[in-house]
Short mmCIF file of C-alpha atoms and ligand atoms in Angstrom, two decimals:
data_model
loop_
_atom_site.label_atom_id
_atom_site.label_comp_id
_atom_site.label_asym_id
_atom_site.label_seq_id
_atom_site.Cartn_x
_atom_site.Cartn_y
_atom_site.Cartn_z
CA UNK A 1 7.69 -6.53 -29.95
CA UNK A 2 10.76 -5.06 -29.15
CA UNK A 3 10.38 -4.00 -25.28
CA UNK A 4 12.99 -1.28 -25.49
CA UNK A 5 15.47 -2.99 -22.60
CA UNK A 6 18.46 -4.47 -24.00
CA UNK A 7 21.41 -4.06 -22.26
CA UNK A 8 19.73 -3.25 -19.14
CA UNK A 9 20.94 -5.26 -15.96
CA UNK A 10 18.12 -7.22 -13.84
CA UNK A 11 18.67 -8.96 -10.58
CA UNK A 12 15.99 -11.60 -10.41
CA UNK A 13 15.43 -13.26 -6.83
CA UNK A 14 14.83 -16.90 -6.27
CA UNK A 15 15.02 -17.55 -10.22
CA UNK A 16 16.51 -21.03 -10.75
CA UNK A 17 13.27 -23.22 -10.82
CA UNK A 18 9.84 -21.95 -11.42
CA UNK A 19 8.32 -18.39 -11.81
CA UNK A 20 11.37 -16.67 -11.18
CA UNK A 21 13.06 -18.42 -14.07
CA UNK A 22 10.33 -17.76 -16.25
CA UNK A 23 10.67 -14.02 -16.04
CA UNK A 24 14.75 -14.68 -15.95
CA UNK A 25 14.08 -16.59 -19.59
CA UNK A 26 12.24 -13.62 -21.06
CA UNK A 27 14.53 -10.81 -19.82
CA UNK A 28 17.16 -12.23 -20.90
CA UNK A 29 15.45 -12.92 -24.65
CA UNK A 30 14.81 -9.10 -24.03
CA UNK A 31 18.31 -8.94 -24.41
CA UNK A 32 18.66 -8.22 -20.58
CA UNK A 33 21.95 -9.27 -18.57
CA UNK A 34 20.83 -11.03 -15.24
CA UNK A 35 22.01 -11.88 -11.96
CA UNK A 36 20.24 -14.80 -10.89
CA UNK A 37 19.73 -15.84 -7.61
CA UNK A 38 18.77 -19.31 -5.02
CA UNK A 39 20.36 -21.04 -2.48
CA UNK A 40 20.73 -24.58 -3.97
CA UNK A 41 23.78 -23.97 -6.33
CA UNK A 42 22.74 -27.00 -9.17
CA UNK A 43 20.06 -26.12 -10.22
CA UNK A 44 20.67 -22.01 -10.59
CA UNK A 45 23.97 -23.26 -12.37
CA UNK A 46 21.73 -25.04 -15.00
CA UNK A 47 19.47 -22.43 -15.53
CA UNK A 48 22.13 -20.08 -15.82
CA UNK A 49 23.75 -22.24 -18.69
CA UNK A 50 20.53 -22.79 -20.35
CA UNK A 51 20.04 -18.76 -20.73
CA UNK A 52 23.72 -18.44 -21.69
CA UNK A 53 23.29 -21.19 -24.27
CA UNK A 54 19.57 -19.63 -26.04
CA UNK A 55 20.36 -15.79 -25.51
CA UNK A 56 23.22 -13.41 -25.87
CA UNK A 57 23.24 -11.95 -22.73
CA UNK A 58 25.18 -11.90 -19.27
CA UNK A 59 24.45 -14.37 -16.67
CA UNK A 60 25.72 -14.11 -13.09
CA UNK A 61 24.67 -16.20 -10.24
CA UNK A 62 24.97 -15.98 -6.39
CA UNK A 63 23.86 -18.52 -4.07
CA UNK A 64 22.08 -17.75 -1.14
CA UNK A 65 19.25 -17.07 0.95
CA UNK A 66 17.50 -14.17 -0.34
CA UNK A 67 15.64 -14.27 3.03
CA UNK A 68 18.22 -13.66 5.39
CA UNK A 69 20.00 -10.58 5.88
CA UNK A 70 23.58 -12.15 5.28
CA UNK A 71 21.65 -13.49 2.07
CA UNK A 72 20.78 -10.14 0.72
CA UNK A 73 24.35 -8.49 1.63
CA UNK A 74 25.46 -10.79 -0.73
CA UNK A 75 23.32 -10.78 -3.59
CA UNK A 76 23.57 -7.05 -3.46
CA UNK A 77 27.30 -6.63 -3.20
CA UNK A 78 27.62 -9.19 -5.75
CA UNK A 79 24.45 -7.38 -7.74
CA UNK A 80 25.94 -3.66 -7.67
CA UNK A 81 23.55 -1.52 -9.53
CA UNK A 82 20.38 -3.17 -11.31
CA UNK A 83 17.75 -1.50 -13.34
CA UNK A 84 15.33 -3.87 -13.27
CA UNK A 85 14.66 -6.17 -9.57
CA UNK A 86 11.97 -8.85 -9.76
CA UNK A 87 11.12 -9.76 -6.09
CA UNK A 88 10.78 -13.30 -5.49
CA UNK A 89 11.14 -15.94 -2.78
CA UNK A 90 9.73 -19.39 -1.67
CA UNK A 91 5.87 -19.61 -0.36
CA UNK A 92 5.07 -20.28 3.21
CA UNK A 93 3.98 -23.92 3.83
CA UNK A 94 0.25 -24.46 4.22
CA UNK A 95 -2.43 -25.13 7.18
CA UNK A 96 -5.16 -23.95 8.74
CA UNK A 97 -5.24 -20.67 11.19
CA UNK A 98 -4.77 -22.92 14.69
CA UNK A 99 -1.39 -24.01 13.08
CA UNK A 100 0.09 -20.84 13.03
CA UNK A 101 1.69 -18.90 15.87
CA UNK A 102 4.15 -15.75 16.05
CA UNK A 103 7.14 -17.40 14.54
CA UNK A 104 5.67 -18.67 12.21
CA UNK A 105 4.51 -15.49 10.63
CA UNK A 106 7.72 -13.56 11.29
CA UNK A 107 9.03 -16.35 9.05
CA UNK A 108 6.40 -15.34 6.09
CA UNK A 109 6.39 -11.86 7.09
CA UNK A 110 10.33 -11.65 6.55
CA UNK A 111 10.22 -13.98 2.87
CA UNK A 112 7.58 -12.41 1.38
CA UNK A 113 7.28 -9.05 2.61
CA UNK A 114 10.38 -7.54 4.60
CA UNK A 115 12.42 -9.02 1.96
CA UNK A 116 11.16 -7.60 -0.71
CA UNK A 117 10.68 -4.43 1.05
CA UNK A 118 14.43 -4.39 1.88
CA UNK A 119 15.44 -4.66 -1.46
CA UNK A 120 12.99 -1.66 -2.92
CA UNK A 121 14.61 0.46 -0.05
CA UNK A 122 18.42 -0.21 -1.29
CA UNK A 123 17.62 -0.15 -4.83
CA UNK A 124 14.91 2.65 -5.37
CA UNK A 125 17.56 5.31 -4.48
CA UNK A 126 19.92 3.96 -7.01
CA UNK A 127 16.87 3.77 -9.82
CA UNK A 128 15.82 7.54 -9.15
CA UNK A 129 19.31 8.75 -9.47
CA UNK A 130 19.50 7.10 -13.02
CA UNK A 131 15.98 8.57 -13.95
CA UNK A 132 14.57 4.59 -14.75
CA UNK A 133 13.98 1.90 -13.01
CA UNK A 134 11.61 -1.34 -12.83
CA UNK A 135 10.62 -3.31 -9.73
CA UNK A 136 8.56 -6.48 -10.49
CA UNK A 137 7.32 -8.32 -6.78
CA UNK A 138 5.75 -11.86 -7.76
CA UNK A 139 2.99 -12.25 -5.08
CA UNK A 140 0.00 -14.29 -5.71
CA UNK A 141 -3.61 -14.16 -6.12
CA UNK A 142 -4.52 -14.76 -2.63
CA UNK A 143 -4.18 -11.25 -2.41
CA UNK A 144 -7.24 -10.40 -4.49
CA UNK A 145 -9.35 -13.42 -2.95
CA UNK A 146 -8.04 -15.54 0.00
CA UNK A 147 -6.65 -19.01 0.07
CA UNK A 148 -7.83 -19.97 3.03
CA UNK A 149 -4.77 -22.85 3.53
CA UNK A 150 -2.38 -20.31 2.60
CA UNK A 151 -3.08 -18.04 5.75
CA UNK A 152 0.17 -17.06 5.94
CA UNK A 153 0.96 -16.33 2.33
CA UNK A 154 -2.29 -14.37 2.72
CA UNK A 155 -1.15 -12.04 5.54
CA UNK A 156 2.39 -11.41 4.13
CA UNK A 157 1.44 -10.63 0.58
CA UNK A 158 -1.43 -7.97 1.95
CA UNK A 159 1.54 -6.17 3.27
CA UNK A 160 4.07 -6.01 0.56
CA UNK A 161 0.47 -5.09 -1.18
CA UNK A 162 0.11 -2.17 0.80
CA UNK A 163 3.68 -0.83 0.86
CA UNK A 164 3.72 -1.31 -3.28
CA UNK A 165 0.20 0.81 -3.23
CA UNK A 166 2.12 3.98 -1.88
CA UNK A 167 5.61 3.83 -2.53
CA UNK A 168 5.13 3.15 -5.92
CA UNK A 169 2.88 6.75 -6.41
CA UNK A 170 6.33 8.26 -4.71
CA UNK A 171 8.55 6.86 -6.80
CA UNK A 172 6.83 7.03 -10.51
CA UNK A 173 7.58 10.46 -10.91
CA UNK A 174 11.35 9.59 -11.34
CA UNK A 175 11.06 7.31 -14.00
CA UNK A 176 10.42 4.62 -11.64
CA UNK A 177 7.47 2.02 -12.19
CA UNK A 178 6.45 -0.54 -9.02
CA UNK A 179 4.12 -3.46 -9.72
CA UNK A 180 3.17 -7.04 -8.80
CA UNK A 181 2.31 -9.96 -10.74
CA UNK A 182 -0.17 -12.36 -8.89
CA UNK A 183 -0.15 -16.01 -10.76
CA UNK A 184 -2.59 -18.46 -10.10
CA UNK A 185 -2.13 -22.00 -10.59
CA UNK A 186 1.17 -22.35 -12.72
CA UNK A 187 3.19 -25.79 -13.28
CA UNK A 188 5.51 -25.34 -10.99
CA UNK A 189 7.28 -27.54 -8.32
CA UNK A 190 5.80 -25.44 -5.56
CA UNK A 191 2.13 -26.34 -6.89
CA UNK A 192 3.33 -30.08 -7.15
CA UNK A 193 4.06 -29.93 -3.22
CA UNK A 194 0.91 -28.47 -2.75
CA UNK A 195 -1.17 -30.75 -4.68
CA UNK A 196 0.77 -33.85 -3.33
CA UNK A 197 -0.02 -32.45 0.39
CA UNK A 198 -3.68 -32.22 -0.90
CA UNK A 199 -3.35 -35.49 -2.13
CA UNK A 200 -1.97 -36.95 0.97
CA UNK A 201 -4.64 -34.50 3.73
CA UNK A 202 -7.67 -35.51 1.70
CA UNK A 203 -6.88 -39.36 0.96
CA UNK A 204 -7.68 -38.77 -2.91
CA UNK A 205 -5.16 -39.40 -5.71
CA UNK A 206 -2.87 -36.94 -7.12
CA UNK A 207 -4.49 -37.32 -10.55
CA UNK A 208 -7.97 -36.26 -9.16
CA UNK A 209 -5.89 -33.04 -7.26
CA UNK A 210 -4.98 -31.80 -10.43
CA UNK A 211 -8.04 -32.64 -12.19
CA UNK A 212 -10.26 -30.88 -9.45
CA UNK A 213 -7.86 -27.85 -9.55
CA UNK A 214 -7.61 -27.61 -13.52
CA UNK A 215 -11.11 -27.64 -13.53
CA UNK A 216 -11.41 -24.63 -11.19
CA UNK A 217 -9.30 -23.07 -13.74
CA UNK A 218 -11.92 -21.37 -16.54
CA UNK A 219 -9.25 -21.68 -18.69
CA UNK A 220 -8.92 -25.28 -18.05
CA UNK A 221 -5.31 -25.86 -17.45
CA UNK A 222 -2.37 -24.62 -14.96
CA UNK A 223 -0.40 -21.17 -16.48
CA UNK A 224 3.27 -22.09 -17.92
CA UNK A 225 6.44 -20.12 -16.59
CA UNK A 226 6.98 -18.97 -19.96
CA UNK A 227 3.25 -16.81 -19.91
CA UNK A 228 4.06 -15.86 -16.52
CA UNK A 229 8.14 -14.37 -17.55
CA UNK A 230 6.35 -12.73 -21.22
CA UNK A 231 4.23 -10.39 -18.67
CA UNK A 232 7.11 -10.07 -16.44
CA UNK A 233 9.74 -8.39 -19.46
CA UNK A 234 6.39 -6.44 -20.56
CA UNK A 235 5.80 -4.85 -17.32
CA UNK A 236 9.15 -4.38 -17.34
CA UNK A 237 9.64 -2.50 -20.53
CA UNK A 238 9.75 1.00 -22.07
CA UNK A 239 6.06 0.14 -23.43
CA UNK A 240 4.76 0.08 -19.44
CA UNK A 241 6.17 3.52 -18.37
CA UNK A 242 2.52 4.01 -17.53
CA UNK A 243 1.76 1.27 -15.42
CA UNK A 244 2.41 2.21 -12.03
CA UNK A 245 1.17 0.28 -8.79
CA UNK A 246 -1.27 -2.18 -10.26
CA UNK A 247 -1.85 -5.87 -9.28
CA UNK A 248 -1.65 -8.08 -12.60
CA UNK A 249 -3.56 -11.43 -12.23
CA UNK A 250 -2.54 -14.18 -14.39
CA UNK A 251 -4.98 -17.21 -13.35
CA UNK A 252 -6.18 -18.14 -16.17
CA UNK A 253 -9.76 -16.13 -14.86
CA UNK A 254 -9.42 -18.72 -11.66
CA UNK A 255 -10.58 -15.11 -9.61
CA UNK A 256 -14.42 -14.93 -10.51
CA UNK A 257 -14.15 -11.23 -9.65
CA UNK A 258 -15.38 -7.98 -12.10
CA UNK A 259 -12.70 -5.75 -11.40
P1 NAP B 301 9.12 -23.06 -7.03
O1 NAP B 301 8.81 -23.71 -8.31
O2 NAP B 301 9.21 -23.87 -5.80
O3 NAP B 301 10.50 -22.26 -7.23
C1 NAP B 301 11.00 -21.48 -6.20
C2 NAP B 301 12.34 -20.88 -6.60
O4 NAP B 301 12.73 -19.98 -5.59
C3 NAP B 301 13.46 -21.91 -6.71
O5 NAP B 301 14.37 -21.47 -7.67
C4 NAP B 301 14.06 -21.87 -5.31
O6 NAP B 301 15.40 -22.37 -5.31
C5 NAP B 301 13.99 -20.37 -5.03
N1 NAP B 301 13.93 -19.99 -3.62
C6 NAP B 301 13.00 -20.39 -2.71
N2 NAP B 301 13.26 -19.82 -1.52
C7 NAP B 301 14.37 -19.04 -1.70
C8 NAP B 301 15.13 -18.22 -0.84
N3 NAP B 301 14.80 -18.07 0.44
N4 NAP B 301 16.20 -17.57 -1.34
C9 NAP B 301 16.54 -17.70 -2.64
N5 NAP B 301 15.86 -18.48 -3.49
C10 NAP B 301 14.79 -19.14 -3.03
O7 NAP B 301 8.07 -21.90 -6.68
P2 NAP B 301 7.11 -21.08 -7.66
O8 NAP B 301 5.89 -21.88 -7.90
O9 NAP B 301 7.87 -20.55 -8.80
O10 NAP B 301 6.64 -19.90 -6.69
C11 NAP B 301 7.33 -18.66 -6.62
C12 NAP B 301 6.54 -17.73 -5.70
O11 NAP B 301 5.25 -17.52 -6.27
C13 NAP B 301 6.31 -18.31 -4.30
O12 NAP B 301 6.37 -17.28 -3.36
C14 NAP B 301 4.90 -18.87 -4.39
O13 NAP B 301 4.24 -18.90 -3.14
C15 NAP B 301 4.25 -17.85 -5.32
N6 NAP B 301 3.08 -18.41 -5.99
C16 NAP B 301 3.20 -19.43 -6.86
C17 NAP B 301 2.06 -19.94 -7.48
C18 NAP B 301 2.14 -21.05 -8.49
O14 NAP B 301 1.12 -21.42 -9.05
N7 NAP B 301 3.29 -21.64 -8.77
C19 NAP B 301 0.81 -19.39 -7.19
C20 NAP B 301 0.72 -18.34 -6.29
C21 NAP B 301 1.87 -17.86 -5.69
P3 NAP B 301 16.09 -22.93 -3.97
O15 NAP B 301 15.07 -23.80 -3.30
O16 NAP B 301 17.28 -23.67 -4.46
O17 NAP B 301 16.43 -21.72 -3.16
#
């Protein structure tokens, strides 16, 4: 399907491993130029190459922290004007709710909401003055049902949640769409940490962690960065003009939920 977008210009946060370069690799096959973005220089310099080398596009990168605010001045001066932003940083570690205390939330309430949030508010005016725009925020499906280890994942993603719920009705009318993406398990090196801590907390081999979690999976395996960066270009495309606000989970039906 041809999603309409070539030649557009994305900035994709925290995009050299992982989710984010899953949606990088299928903008850019889009035919979508990219600035890519993570603090350790390596490995966004390798996935830069690799998109330069499979698609005919233009690949920038800039290292830094997308969660600090020297971080973003960068990425955005080195950005200029995007038409497409997928929102996307590390995930808080895990624990249990005595763990946490005030700093520790500020810190998860900063990556995965503020952040995000910042980046809407300096790029939203620039989208309605073109007429188009697309904002992507990868979140996760704690936000439809809990993780309970994930408390403050949990708490930070209910916020962006909320500001995506009404900003996006404002800014729709200008041509501007707003919507999250909430994976599930995917094969990533953020669920190896987390099934290695599991591992390690529970005394129980790494190979029965991921057998145990595949199996609460109804499709019986973890979701692939590729599945996860095809939705990403769709809901980025001409084809989801209508699409406006929503909460896409890709779990693999992991969320035993009806609606
Ligand atoms: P990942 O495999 O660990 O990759 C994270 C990517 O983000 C790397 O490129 C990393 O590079 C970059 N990054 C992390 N913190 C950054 C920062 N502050 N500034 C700039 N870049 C940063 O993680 P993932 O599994 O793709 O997860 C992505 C997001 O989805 C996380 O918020 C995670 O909690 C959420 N999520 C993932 C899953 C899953 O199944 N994988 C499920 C639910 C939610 P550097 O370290 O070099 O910066």
């Amino acid at each position: 399907m041809d999603l309409g977008i070539a030649g557009k210009k994305a900035l994709v946060c925290a995009s050299s491993k992982g989710l984010g370069k899953g949606c990088a690799m299928a903008l850019a096959e889009a035919g979508v130029d990219l600035i890519l973005n993570a603090r350790g220089q390596e490995a966004l310099e390798d996935t830069a190459e690799l998109i330069r080398s499979r698609y005919n596009v233009h690949v920038e990168t800039v290292s830094a922290d997308i969660a600090s605010s020297d971080g973003q001045s960068e990425v955005l001066e080195r950005a200029g004007a995007v038409d497409i932003l997928v929102n996307n940083a590390g995930g808080p570690p895990p624990g249990v709710w005595s763990d946490w205390g005030r700093e520790d939330f500020l810190s998860a309430l900063n990556a995965n909401m503020l952040t995000p949030i910042a980046l809407m508010s300096h790029y939203l005016p620039i989208m309605i003055e073109k007429g188009w725009g697309r904002v992507v925020n990868i979140t996760s499906q704690s936000v439809k049902a809990p993780i309970a280890i994930l408390g403050l994942s949990n708490s930070a993603r209910a916020g962006l949640t909320g500001y995506v719920a009404g900003t996006s009705r404002q800014v729709a009318p200008y041509g501007v769409t707003i919507n999250n993406l909430l994976p599930g398990v995917h094969d990533t090196d953020r669920i190896g940490l987390l099934d290695a801590q599991v591992s390690k907390s529970q005394g129980i081999s790494l190979e029965e962690v991921t057998k145990e979690r595949t199996a609460s999976v109804p499709v019986g395996r973890y979701g692939t960065i590729e599945e996860f960066g095809a939705t990403c270009a769709f809901m980025c495309s001409q084809q989801a003009s209508f699409i406006v606000g929503q909460n896409i989970v890709l779990d693999g039906g992991a969320v035993n939920a009806t609606i």
